[in-house]
Amino acid sequence: MTPIYPFAAIVGQEQLKQALLICAVDPTVGGVLVRGDKGSAKSTAARGLAAVLPPIRRAAGCGYNCEPEHPLPLCPVCSGGARELHDGPVPFINLPLGATEDRVLGSLDFEKALQGGKQAFKPGLLAGAHRGMLYIDEVNLLADHLVDVLLDAAAMGVNTVEREGLAVSHPARVTLLGTMNQEEGDLRPQLLDRFGLMVDVAAPREPGLRAEVVRRRLAFEADPAGFAAQWQTDSEALRENIAAARALLPQTRLSDSLFHFVSELCCEFDVTSLRADIVLNKAARALAALDGRADASAEDIRDAARLVLPHRRRRKPFEQSGLDQDKLEQMTQQASNPPPPPTQDQGDATQPPPDPDGEQEQNPPGHGAEQIFAAAPAGDIARIRVQAPSAGDAAGRRSDGASRQRGHYVRAEANPQPAQLAVDATLRHAILRDPDHFAVTRADLHDKVRVAKQGNLILLVVDASGSMAARQRMEQVKGTVLSLLEDAYRRRDQVALIAFRGQKAELLLPPCNRVEQAELALRELPTGGRTPLAHALALAADTLSRQLGGPAPLLVVLSDGRANVALDGDGDPWRQALDLAGQLAGAPALVLDTEQDFVRLGRARELAEALGAEYLACDALTGEQLTLTIQQRLGR
């Protein structure tokens, strides 16, 4: 068994430990997402928490982690009468990024079907994680089909499998623990909101603290058992504290004024999801219980807000994640010290004016968290289809991302001549067709269906020379890039930007799907000078060639076409631009003509013809119109 670094021995990272302990006390909070650089104790803390959780009571050999008082009828161990109960560690299940749906959901038990000719269900990872934790390292790289599965389970607390003659449902109440490095991409918004709490972590920057981290880690690696023994007392105290907090949690409460404070915070920090209010209530109560108090305080809500609200805020482009700490502290002080109630003499002066209709609005009764939780919606699950371009689509439009050759294996389809044999589905079909005489025939063969992570690469080639209203145009392009990036991750899109001016073209923004990266690249947008169009097209060709096998490209050129800088300083600049455009012909493209002079040469139209691209005249194109035009060409 791999030794586990003690949770109590983790140096610093107080907010991370606090978030994990909240989930330990109240698993219904919804789990924790931990974002940070590699080597910042993300995985260490998650695994260490599982080791200090109070044990659960379960039957030996139970694959569903049934509650002893509520055995699952389909469980062969718990529904069979006599069973051996014991206290064991809380399940901690690792979900591999490359797992199939069968591995996560469960599937037909081949061994029992072959031996007895009977249909039997083999539970998957969700069943194994019931009443425990499902850990996903690099959760932002998880395949979309597995994200959809987790969204269903997180919403319902039940896993339902209906396929190949099986119809099975079983409880799947799991605490999601996810870790990720933002440099590798963001998380789909639907799954991000499902994580109750979120923490950003980084390695310590204070030398003394950093040295202590290294000292403890080296001591653990030298003698894991001995190091764990040194921290055994602290670990036991932590386990007892969690157990006591769980027992106290049903009695903890928030006053009516603090209920209002929770909603006030969510409104003030522009959080749209009602799940934030619910989780903030639960997290504050859990913090109070950990401290041995039955009454939560405004400070508990403040501390919980730092974990609940940042990843749910509706942010403007270039706005960093996080909360305004000064505002949060000021609102907490006001909630902790509300103004005194009016005296009898002041009563008439402080009463609100009478309602003209003769009705006075009454304050809500607010009899505790149960009312709020019962009234809140269960949540909507937004599904996003993963699609990729196909040869028959219009320029850059999306199509079904199902593929026989590439991507994640998600399902199987009957096919007498499969390109990739789906052995599991083939055997299932043969067993179910004739359980008493098992034999595989061509009629049983199934083909693997895969879903690839594909989207579009939107390559913007923008004229920043003095031949156009360059500064205004670049500001419009900046807004367009941000708009396209807002949902780029969930659509698997990437956006790149080439600007050309003076004597050269420059790749200002390499293909990416992150707003933060774009902010750094687009902070300064130089304009003015000559028009090196040929250089820009050559750089566009090079950029697209480096993306072979990646997202399908859409080339968008914004220019008046008045090329006047030759390659290598020799030749006809315009003829060179047309030749390069001919080499790019065939890729989906759009040319937006920005010519504004009284005498128009019409070169942007010629450029579009050479590219085989759609042409649009855009005399007064706004940033919003540019964004809409591109999205329409992507089939949105």
XYZ file of C-alpha atoms in Angstrom, residues 458-464 474 477 496-501 504-510 532 535-544 555-556 558:
36
model
C -10.201 31.120 -35.486
C -7.172 32.862 -36.981
C -7.660 36.625 -37.244
C -5.271 38.407 -39.641
C -5.686 42.131 -39.023
C -4.312 45.126 -40.915
C -2.802 47.492 -38.322
C -7.625 47.068 -33.360
C -10.623 43.254 -32.809
C -5.127 33.350 -32.657
C -4.294 36.866 -33.851
C -1.805 38.102 -36.456
C -1.338 41.859 -36.868
C 0.661 43.375 -39.715
C 2.119 46.872 -40.023
C 6.484 42.788 -40.869
C 3.626 40.711 -39.503
C 3.551 39.473 -35.910
C 1.746 36.627 -34.182
C 0.409 38.657 -31.251
C -1.684 35.819 -29.832
C -0.689 32.180 -30.484
C 3.010 44.099 -45.356
C 4.173 38.814 -44.781
C 0.897 38.360 -42.906
C -0.355 35.660 -45.291
C 2.984 33.842 -45.104
C 2.793 33.885 -41.290
C -0.837 32.707 -41.447
C 0.190 29.758 -43.641
C 2.953 28.859 -41.187
C 0.598 29.134 -38.196
C -2.022 26.907 -39.816
C -9.156 32.261 -41.486
C -10.542 35.795 -41.059
C -9.491 42.242 -42.081
